Amino acid sequence: MRLTYGPWGETLNELASAARAAEDAGAETLWVPELHRSATVTATVLAGATTEARIGTAIALAFTRSPMATALEALDLDELSSGRFVLGLGSGVRRLNEDWHGVTWDKPVKSLRDTVTAIREFTANCRTGAPIEAPGMRIRGYQRPFPVHRGRIPIYLAAVGPAMTRLAGEIADGWISHELCSPAYLQERLLPQLNPRPGFEVVVSACCSIDDDPAVAYRRAAGLVGFYASVRTYADFFAFHGLAEEQARVVELFRRGAGADDLAEAVPERMVELLTLSGTAEQVRDKLSAYGGRADAIKLTPPTHGVSAEETRLAQDRIIELIGDLT
């Protein structure tokens, strides 16, 4: 199972330094999200700061750019990184698309299928000058005058629900899990829907918090668990782990206006233990082994909710140290 990493930085310079350190430690892929920064701009920073690790978006929002704009950015990033780029796409949720980005939300599974089809059609044919036809794309009189490093850039899809997960298994080159994804949930709920074929990469995401004192490690990760537990949409996930009552308490606190620190206080150690890779370095190594035979790669990320920047830095340092010990 390959170790990959989602570097963190309060500035882009710090992010680049973390990426270099993770690459030097042996991280095979470096992933960047899209929320507080643009995924493609951040990926550009990492591509310029590294030389060997793959650079992936985990994820770029699929519907907030046109398929052509996404394809152009992917081609440029693939050229900049000498063929190291992985385009990770996700739909996001309805509120984010409509309220934050002003994008119409309509049949997201079909829309994501059409988006992937259009991106692949464009990247494969943009140099020919021939007409390009794809769902939502009708291009005439266009020919890219610049080099194309690869005409088919790997596209990974992030998915949580069953329909989107089945789509990822059907059309994508890989799948990226939600940040909370236990080995049992992966085995029993997700892999049967993915039905991964040869060459398809299953990437499990995991919040990782390491400290010589397990209680400190659990506390750092509790805010992230509380953040996701506040979302009613994830009720089935928490119920699967026997955490329905615990989630209900977090949801009620959130409804009353609780902040990240309060939500973290409401998360018992049992939730953190089941849903994150937290504890001492030895405990985290044991938890990692539970994904063996189920996932092809694991994407480790430090906790970022309800903790200070300094605590995230400490967590990041310990993860990079772990990667170096295991690779």
Coordinates of C-alpha atoms in Angstrom, one line a residue:
M1 CA 0.0 0.0 0.0
R2 CA 1.5 3.3 -1.1
L3 CA 1.7 6.3 1.2
T4 CA 0.6 9.6 -0.1
Y5 CA 0.2 12.9 1.7
G6 CA -1.9 16.1 1.7
P7 CA 0.6 18.9 2.8
W8 CA -0.5 21.8 4.9
G9 CA 0.9 25.4 5.0
E10 CA -0.3 28.7 6.4
T11 CA 1.4 30.3 3.5
L12 CA 2.2 28.9 0.0
N13 CA 5.9 29.0 0.8
E14 CA 5.2 26.8 3.9
L15 CA 3.0 24.5 1.8
A16 CA 5.8 24.1 -0.7
S17 CA 8.3 23.3 2.0
A18 CA 6.0 20.7 3.5
A19 CA 5.5 19.1 0.1
R20 CA 9.3 18.9 -0.5
A21 CA 9.7 17.3 3.0
A22 CA 7.0 14.8 2.3
E23 CA 8.5 13.9 -1.1
D24 CA 11.9 13.5 0.5
A25 CA 10.4 11.2 3.1
G26 CA 8.9 9.0 0.4
A27 CA 5.4 10.2 -0.2
E28 CA 4.4 8.9 -3.6
T29 CA 1.7 11.5 -4.4
L30 CA 1.0 15.0 -2.9
W31 CA -2.6 16.0 -2.9
V32 CA -4.2 19.5 -2.6
P33 CA -7.8 20.3 -1.7
E34 CA -10.1 23.1 -2.9
L35 CA -11.8 25.1 -0.3
H36 CA -9.6 27.9 1.2
R37 CA -7.3 27.9 -1.8
S38 CA -7.7 27.1 -5.5
A39 CA -6.7 23.5 -6.1
T40 CA -5.1 24.2 -9.5
V41 CA -3.1 27.2 -8.3
T42 CA -1.9 25.2 -5.2
A43 CA -1.0 22.2 -7.5
T44 CA 1.1 24.6 -9.6
V45 CA 3.1 25.6 -6.5
L46 CA 3.7 22.0 -5.6
A47 CA 4.6 21.0 -9.1
G48 CA 7.3 23.7 -9.1
A49 CA 8.5 22.7 -5.6
T50 CA 9.0 19.0 -6.3
T51 CA 10.6 16.7 -8.8
E52 CA 9.3 13.1 -8.3
A53 CA 6.1 12.8 -6.5
R54 CA 2.8 12.9 -8.4
I55 CA 0.7 16.0 -7.8
G56 CA -3.0 15.5 -7.5
T57 CA -6.1 17.6 -6.7
A58 CA -8.2 16.0 -4.0
I59 CA -10.3 17.4 -5.1
A60 CA -10.9 20.2 -7.6
L61 CA -14.6 21.1 -7.9
A62 CA -16.0 19.7 -11.1
F63 CA -18.8 22.1 -11.8
T64 CA -17.4 25.5 -10.9
R65 CA -15.1 25.6 -14.0
S66 CA -16.2 24.7 -17.5
P67 CA -14.8 21.3 -18.7
M68 CA -12.6 23.1 -21.2
A69 CA -11.1 25.4 -18.5
T70 CA -10.5 22.3 -16.3
A71 CA -8.9 20.5 -19.2
L72 CA -6.6 23.4 -20.1
E73 CA -5.5 23.7 -16.5
A74 CA -4.9 19.9 -16.3
L75 CA -2.8 20.0 -19.5
D76 CA -0.7 22.9 -18.2
L77 CA -0.2 21.2 -14.9
D78 CA 0.8 18.0 -16.6
E79 CA 3.4 19.9 -18.7
L80 CA 4.7 21.8 -15.7
S81 CA 5.1 18.6 -13.7
S82 CA 6.5 16.5 -16.6
G83 CA 3.6 14.1 -16.5
R84 CA 3.1 13.9 -12.8
F85 CA -0.4 15.4 -12.6
V86 CA -3.5 13.6 -11.4
L87 CA -6.8 15.4 -11.9
G88 CA -9.0 14.6 -8.9
L89 CA -12.6 15.8 -9.3
G90 CA -15.6 15.9 -7.0
S91 CA -19.1 17.3 -7.2
G92 CA -19.2 19.0 -3.9
V93 CA -22.6 19.4 -2.2
R94 CA -25.6 21.4 -3.5
R95 CA -25.2 24.3 -1.1
L96 CA -21.6 24.8 -2.0
N97 CA -22.3 24.9 -5.7
E98 CA -25.5 27.0 -5.7
D99 CA -24.9 29.4 -2.8
W100 CA -21.1 29.8 -2.9
H101 CA -20.4 29.5 -6.6
G102 CA -23.7 30.3 -8.3
V103 CA -23.7 27.0 -10.2
T104 CA -26.9 25.2 -11.1
W105 CA -27.2 21.8 -9.3
D106 CA -28.9 19.3 -11.5
K107 CA -28.4 15.5 -11.7
P108 CA -24.8 15.6 -10.3
V109 CA -24.0 12.0 -11.3
K110 CA -24.9 12.6 -14.9
S111 CA -23.2 16.0 -14.8
L112 CA -20.0 14.5 -13.5
R113 CA -20.1 11.7 -16.1
D114 CA -20.5 14.4 -18.8
T115 CA -17.7 16.5 -17.4
V116 CA -15.2 13.7 -17.4
T117 CA -16.2 12.7 -21.0
A118 CA -15.7 16.3 -22.2
I119 CA -12.3 16.7 -20.4
R120 CA -11.0 13.5 -22.0
E121 CA -12.3 14.4 -25.4
F122 CA -10.7 17.8 -25.2
T123 CA -7.3 16.6 -23.9
A124 CA -7.1 13.9 -26.5
N125 CA -8.0 16.1 -29.5
C126 CA -7.1 19.7 -28.8
R127 CA -3.9 19.5 -30.9
T128 CA -5.6 18.2 -34.1
G129 CA -7.7 21.2 -35.1
A130 CA -10.6 18.9 -35.7
P131 CA -14.1 19.7 -34.3
I132 CA -14.5 18.5 -30.7
E133 CA -17.9 17.2 -29.6
A134 CA -18.9 16.2 -26.1
P135 CA -21.7 16.7 -23.7
G136 CA -21.9 20.5 -23.1
M137 CA -19.0 21.1 -25.5
R138 CA -19.1 22.0 -29.2
I139 CA -15.7 23.4 -30.4
R140 CA -14.9 24.5 -33.9
G141 CA -11.8 26.3 -35.3
Y142 CA -9.6 25.5 -32.3
Q143 CA -6.1 24.0 -32.3
R144 CA -3.8 24.1 -29.3
P145 CA -0.4 25.4 -30.5
F146 CA 1.4 24.2 -27.3
P147 CA 2.8 20.7 -26.5
V148 CA 0.6 18.2 -24.8
H149 CA 2.6 16.0 -22.5
R150 CA -0.1 13.3 -22.2
G151 CA -3.3 13.2 -24.2
R152 CA -5.0 11.2 -21.4
I153 CA -4.4 12.6 -17.9
P154 CA -5.5 10.3 -15.1
I155 CA -8.9 11.4 -13.6
Y156 CA -9.8 10.3 -10.1
L157 CA -13.3 10.9 -8.7
A158 CA -14.2 11.5 -5.1
A159 CA -17.4 9.9 -4.1
V160 CA -19.4 9.1 -0.9
G161 CA -22.9 8.1 -2.0
P162 CA -23.6 4.8 -3.8
A163 CA -24.5 6.2 -7.2
M164 CA -21.4 8.5 -7.3
T165 CA -19.2 5.7 -6.0
R166 CA -20.4 3.3 -8.8
L167 CA -19.7 6.0 -11.3
A168 CA -16.1 6.3 -10.1
G169 CA -15.6 2.6 -10.5
E170 CA -17.1 2.7 -13.9
I171 CA -15.4 5.7 -15.6
A172 CA -12.5 6.9 -13.5
D173 CA -8.9 5.9 -13.3
G174 CA -9.1 6.0 -9.5
W175 CA -11.3 6.8 -6.5
I176 CA -10.6 9.1 -3.5
S177 CA -12.5 8.5 -0.3
H178 CA -14.0 10.9 2.2
E179 CA -11.6 12.0 4.9
L180 CA -13.4 9.6 7.3
C181 CA -13.2 6.1 5.9
S182 CA -12.7 3.2 8.2
P183 CA -11.3 -0.2 6.9
A184 CA -14.7 -1.8 7.8
Y185 CA -16.7 0.8 5.9
L186 CA -14.4 0.6 3.0
Q187 CA -14.7 -3.2 2.8
E188 CA -18.4 -3.6 3.5
R189 CA -20.0 -0.6 1.9
L190 CA -17.6 1.0 -0.7
L191 CA -15.6 -1.6 -2.4
P192 CA -18.7 -3.6 -3.5
Q193 CA -20.0 -0.4 -5.2
L194 CA -16.6 0.5 -6.7
N195 CA -16.0 -3.0 -8.0
P196 CA -12.4 -1.9 -8.9
R197 CA -11.0 -3.2 -12.1
P198 CA -7.3 -3.9 -12.9
G199 CA -5.3 -0.6 -12.9
F200 CA -7.9 1.3 -10.9
E201 CA -6.4 2.9 -7.8
V202 CA -8.3 3.0 -4.6
V203 CA -7.1 5.9 -2.5
V204 CA -8.3 6.1 1.1
S205 CA -8.1 9.5 2.9
A206 CA -7.3 9.6 6.6
C207 CA -6.9 12.3 9.1
C208 CA -3.7 11.4 11.0
S209 CA -2.7 12.6 14.4
I210 CA 0.4 11.3 16.1
D211 CA 1.7 12.1 19.6
D212 CA 3.6 10.2 22.2
D213 CA 0.6 10.9 24.4
P214 CA -2.5 9.2 22.7
A215 CA -4.8 11.6 24.5
V216 CA -3.1 14.6 22.8
A217 CA -3.3 12.9 19.5
Y218 CA -7.1 12.2 19.9
R219 CA -7.8 15.7 21.0
R220 CA -6.2 17.2 17.9
A221 CA -8.3 15.0 15.6
A222 CA -11.5 15.5 17.5
G223 CA -12.3 18.8 15.8
L224 CA -12.3 17.3 12.4
V225 CA -14.5 14.4 13.5
G226 CA -16.9 16.9 15.0
F227 CA -17.0 19.0 11.8
Y228 CA -18.1 16.1 9.8
A229 CA -20.4 14.7 12.5
S230 CA -22.3 18.0 12.4
V231 CA -23.5 17.1 8.8
R232 CA -26.7 15.2 8.9
T233 CA -26.0 13.7 5.4
Y234 CA -23.4 11.5 7.0
A235 CA -25.9 9.8 9.4
D236 CA -25.6 6.4 7.7
F237 CA -21.8 6.5 8.0
F238 CA -21.9 7.2 11.7
A239 CA -24.7 4.7 12.3
F240 CA -22.7 2.0 10.6
H241 CA -20.0 2.5 13.2
G242 CA -22.5 2.5 16.1
L243 CA -22.1 6.2 16.6
A244 CA -25.6 7.5 15.9
E245 CA -26.2 8.8 19.4
E246 CA -22.8 10.5 19.4
Q247 CA -23.5 12.2 16.1
A248 CA -26.9 13.3 17.2
R249 CA -25.3 15.2 20.1
V250 CA -22.9 16.9 17.8
V251 CA -25.7 17.8 15.4
E252 CA -27.7 19.4 18.2
L253 CA -24.7 21.4 19.4
F254 CA -24.1 22.6 15.9
R255 CA -27.7 23.6 15.5
R256 CA -27.4 25.7 18.6
G257 CA -24.4 27.6 17.1
A258 CA -21.5 25.7 18.6
G259 CA -18.1 26.4 17.1
A260 CA -15.2 24.0 16.2
D261 CA -13.8 23.9 19.7
D262 CA -17.2 23.1 21.2
L263 CA -17.8 20.4 18.6
A264 CA -14.5 18.9 19.4
E265 CA -15.4 18.8 23.1
A266 CA -18.5 16.8 22.2
V267 CA -16.6 14.1 20.4
P268 CA -15.6 11.2 22.6
E269 CA -12.3 9.4 22.1
R270 CA -14.2 6.4 20.8
M271 CA -15.2 8.3 17.7
V272 CA -11.7 9.5 17.1
E273 CA -10.3 6.0 17.6
L274 CA -12.7 4.4 15.1
L275 CA -12.6 7.1 12.4
T276 CA -9.1 8.5 12.3
L277 CA -5.5 7.3 12.4
S278 CA -4.7 8.7 15.8
G279 CA -2.5 7.7 18.7
T280 CA 1.2 7.0 19.1
A281 CA 3.3 6.3 16.0
E282 CA 3.2 2.5 16.8
Q283 CA -0.6 2.6 17.2
V284 CA -1.0 4.5 13.9
R285 CA 1.3 1.9 12.1
D286 CA -1.0 -0.8 13.3
K287 CA -4.1 1.1 12.1
L288 CA -2.5 1.6 8.7
S289 CA -2.0 -2.1 8.3
A290 CA -5.8 -2.7 8.5
Y291 CA -6.2 -1.1 5.1
G292 CA -3.8 -3.6 3.5
G293 CA -5.5 -5.6 0.8
R294 CA -8.3 -3.1 0.6
A295 CA -6.7 0.1 -0.5
D296 CA -3.9 0.7 -3.0
A297 CA -2.8 4.0 -1.4
I298 CA -3.6 6.0 1.7
K299 CA -3.7 9.8 1.7
L300 CA -2.6 11.1 5.1
T301 CA -3.6 14.6 6.2
P302 CA -3.0 16.5 9.5
P303 CA -5.9 17.7 11.6
T304 CA -7.0 21.3 10.8
H305 CA -10.3 21.9 12.5
G306 CA -10.5 23.3 16.0
V307 CA -6.7 23.3 16.5
S308 CA -4.1 26.1 16.2
A309 CA -1.7 26.4 13.3
E310 CA 1.1 25.3 15.5
E311 CA -0.7 22.1 16.5
T312 CA -1.3 21.3 12.8
R313 CA 2.4 21.9 12.2
L314 CA 3.3 19.5 15.0
A315 CA 0.9 16.9 13.5
Q316 CA 2.3 17.4 10.0
D317 CA 5.9 16.9 11.2
R318 CA 5.0 13.6 12.9
I319 CA 3.2 12.3 9.8
I320 CA 6.1 13.1 7.5
E321 CA 8.4 11.4 10.0
L322 CA 6.2 8.3 9.9
I323 CA 6.2 8.3 6.1
G324 CA 10.0 8.4 6.2
D325 CA 10.1 5.5 8.7
L326 CA 7.7 3.3 6.5
T327 CA 9.2 4.0 3.1

